[in-house]
Short mmCIF file of C-alpha atoms and ligand atoms in Angstrom, two decimals:
data_model
loop_
_atom_site.label_atom_id
_atom_site.label_comp_id
_atom_site.label_asym_id
_atom_site.label_seq_id
_atom_site.Cartn_x
_atom_site.Cartn_y
_atom_site.Cartn_z
CA UNK A 261 0.04 0.20 -0.24
CA UNK A 262 1.14 3.42 -1.08
CA UNK A 263 1.08 5.70 2.40
CA UNK A 264 2.26 9.23 2.80
CA UNK A 265 3.99 8.42 5.69
CA UNK A 266 3.28 5.69 9.19
CA UNK A 267 -0.41 4.97 9.94
CA UNK A 268 -0.18 6.65 13.40
CA UNK A 269 0.94 9.69 11.38
CA UNK A 270 -1.66 10.40 8.78
CA UNK A 271 -3.67 13.65 8.96
CA UNK A 272 -6.57 15.37 7.51
CA UNK A 273 -5.64 16.38 4.18
CA UNK A 274 -7.17 19.82 3.61
CA UNK A 275 -8.12 21.61 0.31
CA UNK A 276 -6.66 22.84 -2.27
CA UNK A 277 -4.44 19.29 -1.84
CA UNK A 278 -4.29 17.99 -5.39
CA UNK A 279 -4.69 14.42 -3.71
CA UNK A 280 -8.60 15.75 -3.02
CA UNK A 281 -8.98 15.62 -6.53
CA UNK A 282 -8.03 12.38 -7.89
CA UNK A 283 -9.23 9.02 -8.78
CA UNK A 284 -9.06 6.41 -6.19
CA UNK A 285 -7.87 3.04 -7.26
CA UNK A 286 -9.72 -0.34 -5.73
CA UNK A 287 -8.29 -1.97 -2.71
CA UNK A 288 -6.62 -5.13 -3.34
CA UNK A 289 -5.15 -6.39 -0.29
CA UNK A 290 -7.34 -7.09 2.57
CA UNK A 291 -4.15 -6.93 5.37
CA UNK A 292 -3.28 -5.80 8.49
CA UNK A 293 -2.24 -2.65 6.92
CA UNK A 294 -5.74 -1.87 5.63
CA UNK A 295 -6.84 -2.51 9.06
CA UNK A 296 -4.88 0.11 10.50
CA UNK A 297 -5.67 2.65 7.81
CA UNK A 298 -9.38 2.41 8.24
CA UNK A 299 -9.09 2.67 12.66
CA UNK A 300 -6.76 5.56 12.09
CA UNK A 301 -9.29 7.00 9.41
CA UNK A 302 -12.03 6.43 12.17
CA UNK A 303 -10.08 8.07 15.22
CA UNK A 304 -9.51 11.16 12.91
CA UNK A 305 -13.15 11.39 11.79
CA UNK A 306 -13.80 11.01 15.78
CA UNK A 307 -11.22 13.60 16.69
CA UNK A 308 -12.84 16.34 13.95
CA UNK A 309 -15.95 15.11 14.92
CA UNK A 310 -16.61 14.15 11.54
CA UNK A 311 -19.78 11.78 10.40
CA UNK A 312 -17.71 10.17 7.15
CA UNK A 313 -13.77 10.01 5.89
CA UNK A 314 -12.54 8.65 2.87
CA UNK A 315 -9.02 7.58 2.63
CA UNK A 316 -7.61 10.36 -0.19
CA UNK A 317 -8.49 13.10 3.13
CA UNK A 318 -5.83 11.33 5.26
CA UNK A 319 -3.53 11.36 1.94
CA UNK A 320 -3.81 7.49 0.42
CA UNK A 321 -5.49 6.85 -2.76
CA UNK A 322 -7.77 3.71 -2.44
CA UNK A 323 -11.61 3.29 -2.40
CA UNK A 324 -12.76 3.39 1.38
CA UNK A 325 -13.97 5.32 3.49
CA UNK A 326 -15.45 5.45 7.09
CA UNK A 327 -18.78 7.05 8.26
CA UNK A 328 -20.75 7.20 11.77
CA UNK A 329 -24.07 8.68 11.14
CA UNK A 330 -25.14 8.15 15.27
CA UNK A 331 -22.19 9.53 16.93
CA UNK A 332 -21.84 6.59 19.33
CA UNK A 333 -18.90 3.97 18.89
CA UNK A 334 -21.35 1.34 17.52
CA UNK A 335 -21.95 3.56 14.55
CA UNK A 336 -18.73 2.78 12.89
CA UNK A 337 -18.35 1.42 9.79
CA UNK A 338 -15.93 0.62 6.94
CA UNK A 339 -16.73 0.30 3.51
CA UNK A 340 -14.24 -1.00 1.11
CA UNK A 341 -14.85 -0.43 -2.51
CA UNK A 342 -17.91 0.70 -2.02
CA UNK A 343 -20.63 0.74 -4.92
CA UNK A 344 -24.09 3.07 -4.74
CA UNK A 345 -27.22 2.03 -6.93
CA UNK A 346 -30.57 2.35 -6.40
CA UNK A 347 -30.56 5.99 -5.79
CA UNK A 348 -34.42 7.26 -4.69
CA UNK A 349 -35.78 10.69 -4.05
CA UNK A 350 -34.04 14.04 -3.60
CA UNK A 351 -33.43 16.48 -0.70
CA UNK A 352 -31.33 19.33 -0.08
CA UNK A 353 -29.38 19.92 3.15
CA UNK A 354 -26.35 21.82 4.23
CA UNK A 355 -22.86 19.47 4.02
CA UNK A 356 -19.54 20.21 5.55
CA UNK A 357 -16.02 18.93 5.15
CA UNK A 358 -13.50 17.91 7.00
CA UNK A 359 -10.97 18.91 4.30
CA UNK A 360 -12.39 21.83 4.09
CA UNK A 361 -13.44 23.13 6.99
CA UNK A 362 -15.51 26.22 7.89
CA UNK A 363 -17.29 25.50 4.65
CA UNK A 364 -20.81 24.90 4.12
CA UNK A 365 -22.79 23.98 1.06
CA UNK A 366 -26.17 23.28 0.15
CA UNK A 367 -26.54 20.09 -1.84
CA UNK A 368 -29.40 17.88 -3.44
CA UNK A 369 -28.53 14.21 -2.92
CA UNK A 370 -30.68 11.49 -3.27
CA UNK A 371 -32.56 10.91 0.02
CA UNK A 372 -32.19 7.16 0.25
CA UNK A 373 -29.60 4.42 -1.47
CA UNK A 374 -27.91 0.83 -1.66
CA UNK A 375 -24.59 0.44 -0.97
CA UNK A 376 -22.47 -2.34 -1.95
CA UNK A 377 -19.02 -2.71 -0.48
CA UNK A 378 -16.79 -4.69 1.43
CA UNK A 379 -15.51 -5.15 4.69
CA UNK A 380 -11.96 -5.11 6.42
CA UNK A 381 -11.24 -8.94 5.56
CA UNK A 382 -12.59 -8.66 2.09
CA UNK A 383 -16.24 -9.69 3.05
CA UNK A 384 -19.38 -8.59 1.06
CA UNK A 385 -21.60 -5.90 2.73
CA UNK A 386 -24.83 -4.87 1.37
CA UNK A 387 -26.82 -1.99 3.24
CA UNK A 388 -29.95 0.50 2.43
CA UNK A 389 -29.57 4.04 4.18
CA UNK A 390 -31.44 7.08 3.93
CA UNK A 391 -31.31 10.61 4.97
CA UNK A 392 -27.79 11.47 6.96
CA UNK A 393 -26.68 7.87 6.46
CA UNK A 394 -27.24 7.86 2.57
CA UNK A 395 -25.70 11.58 2.18
CA UNK A 396 -22.80 10.44 3.94
CA UNK A 397 -22.52 7.44 1.52
CA UNK A 398 -22.85 9.22 -1.37
CA UNK A 399 -20.30 12.68 0.24
CA UNK A 400 -17.70 10.05 0.49
CA UNK A 401 -18.02 8.12 -2.49
CA UNK A 402 -17.58 11.30 -4.42
CA UNK A 403 -14.23 11.75 -2.47
CA UNK A 404 -12.95 8.14 -4.50
CA UNK A 405 -13.42 10.02 -7.44
CA UNK A 406 -11.73 13.65 -6.76
CA UNK A 407 -15.27 14.90 -6.10
CA UNK A 408 -15.74 17.72 -3.30
CA UNK A 409 -18.91 19.84 -2.37
CA UNK A 410 -17.18 22.82 -3.56
CA UNK A 411 -17.50 21.49 -6.58
CA UNK A 412 -21.29 21.92 -6.86
CA UNK A 413 -21.26 25.35 -5.38
CA UNK A 414 -23.86 27.76 -6.60
CA UNK A 415 -22.90 31.19 -7.56
CA UNK A 416 -23.94 32.69 -4.44
CA UNK A 417 -22.04 29.88 -2.26
CA UNK A 418 -18.94 30.54 -4.14
CA UNK A 419 -19.15 34.32 -3.32
CA UNK A 420 -20.35 33.24 0.77
CA UNK A 421 -17.44 30.91 0.98
CA UNK A 422 -14.78 32.77 -0.96
CA UNK A 423 -12.91 34.25 1.97
CA UNK A 424 -12.43 30.86 3.56
CA UNK A 425 -11.15 29.17 0.22
CA UNK A 426 -8.72 32.08 -0.36
CA UNK A 427 -7.35 31.48 3.33
CA UNK A 428 -7.05 27.64 2.74
CA UNK A 429 -5.29 28.48 -0.39
CA UNK A 430 -3.07 30.80 1.37
CA UNK A 431 -2.55 28.36 4.47
CA UNK A 432 -1.86 25.71 1.64
CA UNK A 433 0.85 27.58 -0.10
CA UNK A 434 2.26 28.84 2.94
CA UNK A 435 1.55 26.17 5.86
CA UNK A 436 1.47 27.79 9.42
CA UNK A 437 1.33 24.37 11.00
CA UNK A 438 0.84 20.98 10.67
CA UNK A 439 -2.65 19.66 11.41
ZN1 LIG B 182 -15.87 15.29 2.39
#
């Protein structure tokens, strides 16, 4: 597995890091490294009070993400090589992203979806989710194809978030400290 640093040192990658715009490759090795990576992602998701985190957000170009739509430890889920289908309904809600802190974008998403994926051992999982969980899946699945919420911004949203995005761009060009 191509890791930018030891797993315990992985940090959340911030906009405009170009890794966030790349298409990720399928996971092929279901080994201890994959399990450790998923655990580190869960740890970071909780640390930053997120509801989901995709591998490219920690600098790893692989198709997996973690989620927790309940805030309870039992709500932690790992989705490897996910595929979404049977998207139904439409609802709009504000969406944030741990890689673009401070930015919120109103985004229309399907209300419900089916996910087919693998667990960390490679076993198949199928699940049907709606509302927040389905939204997390769609947001995180977008990350695996290099799509970010800011790619969906309306003109109004672009104006509203311009200062924060400029600030993140300036910090990326000249990092103040490691996050
Ligand atoms: Zn995100």
